[in-house]
PDB file of C-alpha atoms and ligand atoms in Angstrom:
ATOM      1  CA  UNK J 436      18.202   0.402  -8.300  1.00 95.00           C
ATOM      2  CA  UNK J 437      19.782  -1.236  -5.211  1.00 95.00           C
ATOM      3  CA  UNK J 438      17.953  -4.420  -6.018  1.00 94.00           C
ATOM      4  CA  UNK J 439      18.072  -6.401  -8.858  1.00 93.00           C
ATOM      5  CA  UNK J 440      14.793  -8.270 -10.327  1.00 92.00           C
ATOM      6  CA  UNK J 441      15.901 -11.503  -8.997  1.00 92.00           C
ATOM      7  CA  UNK J 442      16.541 -10.747  -5.679  1.00 92.00           C
ATOM      8  CA  UNK J 443      14.911 -12.096  -2.447  1.00 93.00           C
ATOM      9  CA  UNK J 444      14.891  -9.387   0.360  1.00 94.00           C
ATOM     10  CA  UNK J 445      13.558  -9.778   3.504  1.00 88.00           C
ATOM     11  CA  UNK J 446      12.234  -6.394   4.784  1.00 87.00           C
ATOM     12  CA  UNK J 447      13.734  -5.420   8.424  1.00 85.00           C
ATOM     13  CA  UNK J 448      11.224  -3.334  11.023  1.00 96.00           C
ATOM     14  CA  UNK J 449      10.908   0.224  10.394  1.00 98.00           C
ATOM     15  CA  UNK J 450      10.406   2.045  13.137  1.00 98.00           C
ATOM     16  CA  UNK J 451       8.199   4.930  13.201  1.00 97.00           C
ATOM     17  CA  UNK J 452       7.012   7.827  16.267  1.00 97.00           C
ATOM     18  CA  UNK J 453       3.426   5.675  17.039  1.00 98.00           C
ATOM     19  CA  UNK J 454       3.911   3.228  14.916  1.00 98.00           C
ATOM     20  CA  UNK J 455       5.967  -0.006  13.456  1.00 98.00           C
ATOM     21  CA  UNK J 456       6.494  -1.981  10.139  1.00 98.00           C
ATOM     22  CA  UNK J 457       7.176  -5.063  10.287  1.00 98.00           C
ATOM     23  CA  UNK J 458       7.197  -8.762   8.512  1.00 97.00           C
ATOM     24  CA  UNK J 459       3.877 -10.236   8.472  1.00 97.00           C
ATOM     25  CA  UNK J 460       3.337 -13.767  10.268  1.00 97.00           C
ATOM     26  CA  UNK J 461       0.719 -16.832  10.055  1.00 98.00           C
ATOM     27  CA  UNK J 462      -0.491 -16.020  13.145  1.00 98.00           C
ATOM     28  CA  UNK J 463      -1.528 -12.725  11.676  1.00 98.00           C
ATOM     29  CA  UNK J 464      -4.110 -13.711   9.954  1.00 98.00           C
ATOM     30  CA  UNK J 465      -7.446 -13.748  12.271  1.00 98.00           C
ATOM     31  CA  UNK J 466      -6.413  -9.419  12.867  1.00 98.00           C
ATOM     32  CA  UNK J 467      -5.723  -9.277   8.877  1.00 98.00           C
ATOM     33  CA  UNK J 468      -9.211 -11.002   8.201  1.00 98.00           C
ATOM     34  CA  UNK J 469     -10.996  -8.027  10.259  1.00 97.00           C
ATOM     35  CA  UNK J 470     -10.310  -5.326   7.666  1.00 97.00           C
ATOM     36  CA  UNK J 471      -9.722  -8.035   4.787  1.00 98.00           C
ATOM     37  CA  UNK J 472     -13.304  -9.991   5.509  1.00 98.00           C
ATOM     38  CA  UNK J 473     -15.039  -6.165   6.169  1.00 97.00           C
ATOM     39  CA  UNK J 474     -17.358  -5.069   3.629  1.00 96.00           C
ATOM     40  CA  UNK J 475     -16.900  -0.907   4.356  1.00 96.00           C
ATOM     41  CA  UNK J 476     -13.365  -1.756   4.927  1.00 97.00           C
ATOM     42  CA  UNK J 477     -13.165  -2.950   1.078  1.00 97.00           C
ATOM     43  CA  UNK J 478     -15.340  -0.778  -0.724  1.00 96.00           C
ATOM     44  CA  UNK J 479     -13.158   1.331  -2.732  1.00 97.00           C
ATOM     45  CA  UNK J 480     -10.824  -1.953  -3.130  1.00 96.00           C
ATOM     46  CA  UNK J 481     -12.938  -5.622  -3.800  1.00 94.00           C
ATOM     47  CA  UNK J 482     -15.268  -7.429  -3.033  1.00 94.00           C
ATOM     48  CA  UNK J 483     -14.542  -8.910   0.095  1.00 95.00           C
ATOM     49  CA  UNK J 484     -12.040 -11.550   0.476  1.00 97.00           C
ATOM     50  CA  UNK J 485     -13.537 -15.330   1.923  1.00 97.00           C
ATOM     51  CA  UNK J 486     -10.775 -16.969   4.292  1.00 98.00           C
ATOM     52  CA  UNK J 487      -8.724 -18.621   1.401  1.00 98.00           C
ATOM     53  CA  UNK J 488      -8.692 -15.701  -0.190  1.00 98.00           C
ATOM     54  CA  UNK J 489      -7.350 -14.012   2.958  1.00 98.00           C
ATOM     55  CA  UNK J 490      -4.356 -16.761   3.541  1.00 98.00           C
ATOM     56  CA  UNK J 491      -3.419 -16.658   0.302  1.00 97.00           C
ATOM     57  CA  UNK J 492      -2.664 -13.271   1.662  1.00 97.00           C
ATOM     58  CA  UNK J 493      -0.798 -13.313   4.766  1.00 98.00           C
ATOM     59  CA  UNK J 494       0.991 -16.578   3.255  1.00 97.00           C
ATOM     60  CA  UNK J 495       2.548 -13.711   0.751  1.00 96.00           C
ATOM     61  CA  UNK J 496       3.028 -10.622   3.015  1.00 96.00           C
ATOM     62  CA  UNK J 497       5.569 -13.330   5.422  1.00 96.00           C
ATOM     63  CA  UNK J 498       7.435 -13.869   2.347  1.00 95.00           C
ATOM     64  CA  UNK J 499      10.798 -12.419   1.580  1.00 95.00           C
ATOM     65  CA  UNK J 500      10.222  -9.467  -0.979  1.00 97.00           C
ATOM     66  CA  UNK J 501      10.983 -10.272  -4.564  1.00 95.00           C
ATOM     67  CA  UNK J 502      11.449  -7.919  -6.955  1.00 96.00           C
ATOM     68  CA  UNK J 503       9.566  -8.977 -10.131  1.00 94.00           C
ATOM     69  CA  UNK J 504       6.475  -7.044 -12.022  1.00 96.00           C
ATOM     70  CA  UNK J 505       3.745  -6.658 -10.393  1.00 96.00           C
ATOM     71  CA  UNK J 506       3.960  -9.151  -7.164  1.00 95.00           C
ATOM     72  CA  UNK J 507       2.991  -7.651  -4.279  1.00 96.00           C
ATOM     73  CA  UNK J 508       5.446  -6.992  -1.065  1.00 97.00           C
ATOM     74  CA  UNK J 509       4.660  -5.694   1.698  1.00 96.00           C
ATOM     75  CA  UNK J 510       4.298  -5.122   6.183  1.00 98.00           C
ATOM     76  CA  UNK J 511       1.990  -4.982   8.276  1.00 98.00           C
ATOM     77  CA  UNK J 512       1.694  -1.874  10.926  1.00 98.00           C
ATOM     78  CA  UNK J 513       1.272  -2.147  14.661  1.00 98.00           C
ATOM     79  CA  UNK J 514       0.800   0.764  16.955  1.00 98.00           C
ATOM     80  CA  UNK J 515       4.046   0.859  19.260  1.00 97.00           C
ATOM     81  CA  UNK J 516       4.318  -0.969  21.890  1.00 96.00           C
ATOM     82  CA  UNK J 517       0.794  -3.129  21.091  1.00 96.00           C
ATOM     83  CA  UNK J 518       2.429  -6.256  18.289  1.00 96.00           C
ATOM     84  CA  UNK J 519      -1.646  -6.606  17.052  1.00 97.00           C
ATOM     85  CA  UNK J 520      -1.551  -5.963  12.895  1.00 98.00           C
ATOM     86  CA  UNK J 521      -3.878  -3.217  12.753  1.00 98.00           C
ATOM     87  CA  UNK J 522      -3.376  -2.796   9.012  1.00 98.00           C
ATOM     88  CA  UNK J 523      -0.677  -3.132   5.853  1.00 98.00           C
ATOM     89  CA  UNK J 524       0.941  -1.049   3.425  1.00 98.00           C
ATOM     90  CA  UNK J 525       2.135  -2.549   0.297  1.00 98.00           C
ATOM     91  CA  UNK J 526       4.346  -2.418  -3.236  1.00 98.00           C
ATOM     92  CA  UNK J 527       4.840  -3.927  -6.154  1.00 98.00           C
ATOM     93  CA  UNK J 528       7.035  -3.377  -8.691  1.00 98.00           C
ATOM     94  CA  UNK J 529       5.030  -1.707 -12.305  1.00 98.00           C
ATOM     95  CA  UNK J 530       7.894  -1.472 -14.434  1.00 97.00           C
ATOM     96  CA  UNK J 531      11.581  -2.741 -13.636  1.00 96.00           C
ATOM     97  CA  UNK J 532      13.017  -1.029 -16.342  1.00 97.00           C
ATOM     98  CA  UNK J 533      11.180   2.726 -15.524  1.00 98.00           C
ATOM     99  CA  UNK J 534      12.453   2.100 -11.879  1.00 98.00           C
ATOM    100  CA  UNK J 535       8.690   2.480 -10.539  1.00 98.00           C
ATOM    101  CA  UNK J 536       6.337   1.039  -7.974  1.00 98.00           C
ATOM    102  CA  UNK J 537       3.247   1.211  -7.147  1.00 98.00           C
ATOM    103  CA  UNK J 538       1.520   0.902  -3.715  1.00 98.00           C
ATOM    104  CA  UNK J 539      -1.537   0.495  -1.230  1.00 98.00           C
ATOM    105  CA  UNK J 540      -2.908   0.203   2.056  1.00 98.00           C
ATOM    106  CA  UNK J 541      -4.878   0.043   4.508  1.00 98.00           C
ATOM    107  CA  UNK J 542      -6.429  -0.501   8.000  1.00 98.00           C
ATOM    108  CA  UNK J 543      -8.923  -2.240  10.378  1.00 97.00           C
ATOM    109  CA  UNK J 544     -11.175   1.142  10.797  1.00 95.00           C
ATOM    110  CA  UNK J 545     -11.454   1.072  14.757  1.00 95.00           C
ATOM    111  CA  UNK J 546      -7.391   2.416  14.157  1.00 97.00           C
ATOM    112  CA  UNK J 547      -8.594   5.229  10.848  1.00 96.00           C
ATOM    113  CA  UNK J 548      -8.634   8.984  11.006  1.00 95.00           C
ATOM    114  CA  UNK J 549      -5.379   8.533  13.786  1.00 96.00           C
ATOM    115  CA  UNK J 550      -2.593   8.964  10.657  1.00 97.00           C
ATOM    116  CA  UNK J 551      -1.483   5.593  10.735  1.00 98.00           C
ATOM    117  CA  UNK J 552      -1.834   5.297   7.137  1.00 98.00           C
ATOM    118  CA  UNK J 553      -0.447   8.818   6.747  1.00 98.00           C
ATOM    119  CA  UNK J 554       3.060   7.942   8.623  1.00 98.00           C
ATOM    120  CA  UNK J 555       3.163   4.458   7.284  1.00 98.00           C
ATOM    121  CA  UNK J 556       3.804   6.264   3.501  1.00 98.00           C
ATOM    122  CA  UNK J 557       6.522   8.198   5.126  1.00 98.00           C
ATOM    123  CA  UNK J 558       7.831   5.127   6.450  1.00 98.00           C
ATOM    124  CA  UNK J 559       8.269   2.915   3.261  1.00 98.00           C
ATOM    125  CA  UNK J 560       8.470   6.307   0.392  1.00 98.00           C
ATOM    126  CA  UNK J 561      11.604   6.577   2.579  1.00 97.00           C
ATOM    127  CA  UNK J 562      13.191   2.929   2.213  1.00 97.00           C
ATOM    128  CA  UNK J 563      11.617   2.957  -1.500  1.00 98.00           C
ATOM    129  CA  UNK J 564      13.253   5.499  -2.509  1.00 98.00           C
ATOM    130  CA  UNK J 565      16.382   5.846  -0.452  1.00 96.00           C
ATOM    131  CA  UNK J 566      17.806   2.249   0.313  1.00 96.00           C
ATOM    132  CA  UNK J 567      16.195   0.550  -2.890  1.00 97.00           C
ATOM    133  CA  UNK J 568      16.650   3.329  -5.275  1.00 97.00           C
ATOM    134  CA  UNK J 569      13.310   3.575  -7.172  1.00 98.00           C
ATOM    135  CA  UNK J 570      12.336   6.976  -9.364  1.00 98.00           C
ATOM    136  CA  UNK J 571       8.822   7.380  -9.001  1.00 98.00           C
ATOM    137  CA  UNK J 572       5.833   5.710  -6.784  1.00 98.00           C
ATOM    138  CA  UNK J 573       2.461   5.079  -7.867  1.00 98.00           C
ATOM    139  CA  UNK J 574      -0.775   4.876  -6.518  1.00 98.00           C
ATOM    140  CA  UNK J 575      -4.428   4.484  -6.775  1.00 98.00           C
ATOM    141  CA  UNK J 576      -7.864   4.799  -5.958  1.00 98.00           C
ATOM    142  CA  UNK J 577     -11.381   5.540  -6.059  1.00 98.00           C
ATOM    143  CA  UNK J 578     -11.939   9.863  -6.120  1.00 98.00           C
ATOM    144  CA  UNK J 579     -14.569   8.785  -3.862  1.00 98.00           C
ATOM    145  CA  UNK J 580     -12.435   7.334  -1.706  1.00 98.00           C
ATOM    146  CA  UNK J 581     -10.696  10.836   0.110  1.00 98.00           C
ATOM    147  CA  UNK J 582      -8.975   9.834   3.029  1.00 97.00           C
ATOM    148  CA  UNK J 583      -6.772   7.459   0.663  1.00 98.00           C
ATOM    149  CA  UNK J 584      -5.751  10.302  -2.134  1.00 98.00           C
ATOM    150  CA  UNK J 585      -5.595  12.648   1.721  1.00 98.00           C
ATOM    151  CA  UNK J 586      -3.152  10.607   2.572  1.00 98.00           C
ATOM    152  CA  UNK J 587      -0.928  10.537  -0.673  1.00 98.00           C
ATOM    153  CA  UNK J 588      -1.482  14.349  -0.786  1.00 98.00           C
ATOM    154  CA  UNK J 589       0.120  14.649   2.830  1.00 97.00           C
ATOM    155  CA  UNK J 590       3.178  12.642   1.663  1.00 97.00           C
ATOM    156  CA  UNK J 591       3.684  14.780  -1.677  1.00 97.00           C
ATOM    157  CA  UNK J 592       2.286  12.542  -4.030  1.00 98.00           C
ATOM    158  CA  UNK J 593       0.350  14.380  -7.417  1.00 98.00           C
ATOM    159  CA  UNK J 594      -2.893  13.906  -8.738  1.00 98.00           C
ATOM    160  CA  UNK J 595      -1.711  12.013 -12.183  1.00 98.00           C
ATOM    161  CA  UNK J 596      -4.654  11.707 -13.883  1.00 98.00           C
ATOM    162  CA  UNK J 597      -7.886  10.771 -13.192  1.00 98.00           C
ATOM    163  CA  UNK J 598      -9.201   7.392 -15.269  1.00 98.00           C
ATOM    164  CA  UNK J 599     -13.136   7.237 -15.942  1.00 98.00           C
ATOM    165  CA  UNK J 600     -15.089   3.849 -15.245  1.00 98.00           C
ATOM    166  CA  UNK J 601     -11.544   2.109 -15.634  1.00 98.00           C
ATOM    167  CA  UNK J 602     -11.208  -0.298 -12.753  1.00 97.00           C
ATOM    168  CA  UNK J 603     -14.212  -2.760 -12.296  1.00 97.00           C
ATOM    169  CA  UNK J 604     -14.939  -3.456  -9.097  1.00 96.00           C
ATOM    170  CA  UNK J 605     -17.752  -6.473  -7.826  1.00 93.00           C
ATOM    171  CA  UNK J 606     -20.043  -5.536 -10.185  1.00 94.00           C
ATOM    172  CA  UNK J 607     -19.455  -1.339 -10.882  1.00 96.00           C
ATOM    173  CA  UNK J 608     -17.030   0.146 -13.465  1.00 98.00           C
ATOM    174  CA  UNK J 609     -15.513   2.459 -11.616  1.00 98.00           C
ATOM    175  CA  UNK J 610     -13.487   5.767 -11.802  1.00 98.00           C
ATOM    176  CA  UNK J 611     -10.079   6.436 -10.497  1.00 98.00           C
ATOM    177  CA  UNK J 612      -7.178   8.483  -9.965  1.00 98.00           C
ATOM    178  CA  UNK J 613      -3.650   8.017 -10.742  1.00 98.00           C
ATOM    179  CA  UNK J 614      -0.965   9.821  -7.753  1.00 98.00           C
ATOM    180  CA  UNK J 615       2.626   9.982  -8.371  1.00 98.00           C
ATOM    181  CA  UNK J 616       5.853  11.135  -6.573  1.00 98.00           C
ATOM    182  CA  UNK J 617       9.163  11.001  -7.835  1.00 98.00           C
ATOM    183  CA  UNK J 618      12.009  10.442  -5.574  1.00 98.00           C
ATOM    184  CA  UNK J 619      13.326  14.050  -6.774  1.00 98.00           C
ATOM    185  CA  UNK J 620      10.073  15.700  -5.280  1.00 97.00           C
ATOM    186  CA  UNK J 621      10.724  13.171  -2.218  1.00 97.00           C
ATOM    187  CA  UNK J 622      14.457  13.635  -1.517  1.00 95.00           C
ATOM    188  CA  UNK J 623      13.433  17.715  -1.520  1.00 94.00           C
ATOM    189  CA  UNK J 624      11.221  17.144   1.266  1.00 88.00           C
ATOM    190  CA  UNK J 625      13.530  15.684   3.468  1.00 78.00           C
TER     191      UNK J 625
HETATM  192  C1  COA C1189      -8.346   5.845   3.220  1.00 64.72           C
HETATM  193  C2  COA C1189      -7.214   5.420   5.044  1.00 64.72           C
HETATM  194  C3  COA C1189      -6.414   4.495   4.146  1.00 64.72           C
HETATM  195  C4  COA C1189      -7.304   6.552   6.104  1.00 64.72           C
HETATM  196  O1  COA C1189      -6.265   6.004   7.120  1.00 64.72           O
HETATM  197  P1  COA C1189      -5.577   6.612   7.794  1.00 64.72           P
HETATM  198  O2  COA C1189      -5.165   6.251   8.878  1.00 64.72           O
HETATM  199  O3  COA C1189      -6.984   6.603   8.970  1.00 64.72           O
HETATM  200  O4  COA C1189      -6.088   8.006   7.405  1.00 64.72           O
HETATM  201  P2  COA C1189      -5.169   9.461   8.296  1.00 64.72           P
HETATM  202  O5  COA C1189      -5.095   9.597   9.381  1.00 64.72           O
HETATM  203  O6  COA C1189      -2.902   9.238   8.506  1.00 64.72           O
HETATM  204  O7  COA C1189      -5.716  10.628   7.679  1.00 64.72           O
HETATM  205  C5  COA C1189      -5.401  11.197   6.124  1.00 64.72           C
HETATM  206  C6  COA C1189      -5.124  12.144   5.690  1.00 64.72           C
HETATM  207  O8  COA C1189      -7.112  11.699   5.200  1.00 64.72           O
HETATM  208  C7  COA C1189      -7.737  12.629   6.045  1.00 64.72           C
HETATM  209  N1  COA C1189      -9.059  11.055   5.969  1.00 64.72           N
HETATM  210  C8  COA C1189      -9.010  10.305   6.986  1.00 64.72           C
HETATM  211  N2  COA C1189     -10.479   9.537   6.481  1.00 64.72           N
HETATM  212  C9  COA C1189     -11.313  10.120   5.695  1.00 64.72           C
HETATM  213  C10 COA C1189     -12.441  10.095   5.699  1.00 64.72           C
HETATM  214  N3  COA C1189     -12.507   8.696   5.531  1.00 64.72           N
HETATM  215  N4  COA C1189     -13.036  10.768   4.852  1.00 64.72           N
HETATM  216  C11 COA C1189     -11.700  12.210   4.849  1.00 64.72           C
HETATM  217  N5  COA C1189     -11.095  12.801   4.901  1.00 64.72           N
HETATM  218  C12 COA C1189      -9.959  11.422   5.674  1.00 64.72           C
HETATM  219  C13 COA C1189      -7.502  12.800   7.821  1.00 64.72           C
HETATM  220  O9  COA C1189      -8.560  13.633   7.875  1.00 64.72           O
HETATM  221  C14 COA C1189      -5.916  13.344   7.231  1.00 64.72           C
HETATM  222  O10 COA C1189      -6.399  14.854   6.817  1.00 64.72           O
HETATM  223  P3  COA C1189      -6.452  15.816   7.203  1.00 64.72           P
HETATM  224  O11 COA C1189      -4.637  15.454   8.227  1.00 64.72           O
HETATM  225  O12 COA C1189      -6.021  16.947   6.430  1.00 64.72           O
HETATM  226  O13 COA C1189      -7.047  15.589   8.003  1.00 64.72           O
HETATM  227  C15 COA C1189      -7.856   4.213   5.939  1.00 64.72           C
HETATM  228  O14 COA C1189      -9.380   4.628   5.935  1.00 64.72           O
HETATM  229  C16 COA C1189      -8.355   2.905   5.557  1.00 64.72           C
HETATM  230  O15 COA C1189      -7.923   1.664   5.086  1.00 64.72           O
HETATM  231  N6  COA C1189      -9.419   2.450   4.804  1.00 64.72           N
HETATM  232  C17 COA C1189      -9.564   1.836   4.266  1.00 64.72           C
HETATM  233  C18 COA C1189      -9.235   0.300   3.175  1.00 64.72           C
HETATM  234  C19 COA C1189      -8.693   1.280   1.790  1.00 64.72           C
HETATM  235  O16 COA C1189     -10.227   2.466   1.287  1.00 64.72           O
HETATM  236  N7  COA C1189      -7.128   1.746   1.251  1.00 64.72           N
HETATM  237  C20 COA C1189      -6.953   2.726   0.931  1.00 64.72           C
HETATM  238  C21 COA C1189      -6.908   2.074  -0.824  1.00 64.72           C
HETATM  239  S1  COA C1189      -6.374   3.214  -2.396  1.00 64.72           S
END
């Protein structure tokens, strides 16, 4: 790993072809609230948030990254030439000893279906493997969330597990797919 467990890191902007990733600002709250409080957007993640919950998330996204297990870090996503936030892509160390991180992403429905998450995932994966030195990345999703696992599969993540009634989403027990990608596989692709 190229960071320590107690490192603090101020991430730099990552620029792609159609999007860029940057650190959040508190002034992004209204744009972030649109998707985090949208019942449709939250359908396979968790019940929509209230303002206090969203404020806590935005505040967390504004802070330097920490590599303590379980702590989410990440970027907001913007379209090239427009600083309005359309989504976010995040990660947390799942297991420090085994150099493994979990990834998550979501975007405003108005930006869906245009390759945004696919491009954002590529940028973050590259950073986590090549710059930070993780060994493996994982991501989880509801099997009904085809768009989410297609994003992973397009970047080479492989489905490793299916768990039945594994995740309590509101008052519904939902199934879960677990996906994984090794740094060695990523390096072969790029
Ligand atoms: C699901 C989501 C992440 C997809 O992001 P996106 O930027 O729209 O995805 P992309 O445009 O990069 O598309 C990637 C692939 O998924 C497919 N796809 C995207 N949305 C889809 C959907 N709703 N149903 C079926 N396939 C879908 C695309 O067709 C594309 O595959 P293809 O190249 O083979 O055609 C996004 O719509 C979202 O944020 N949804 C709500 C929050 C969420 O569920 N997050 C994931 C939690 S695990």
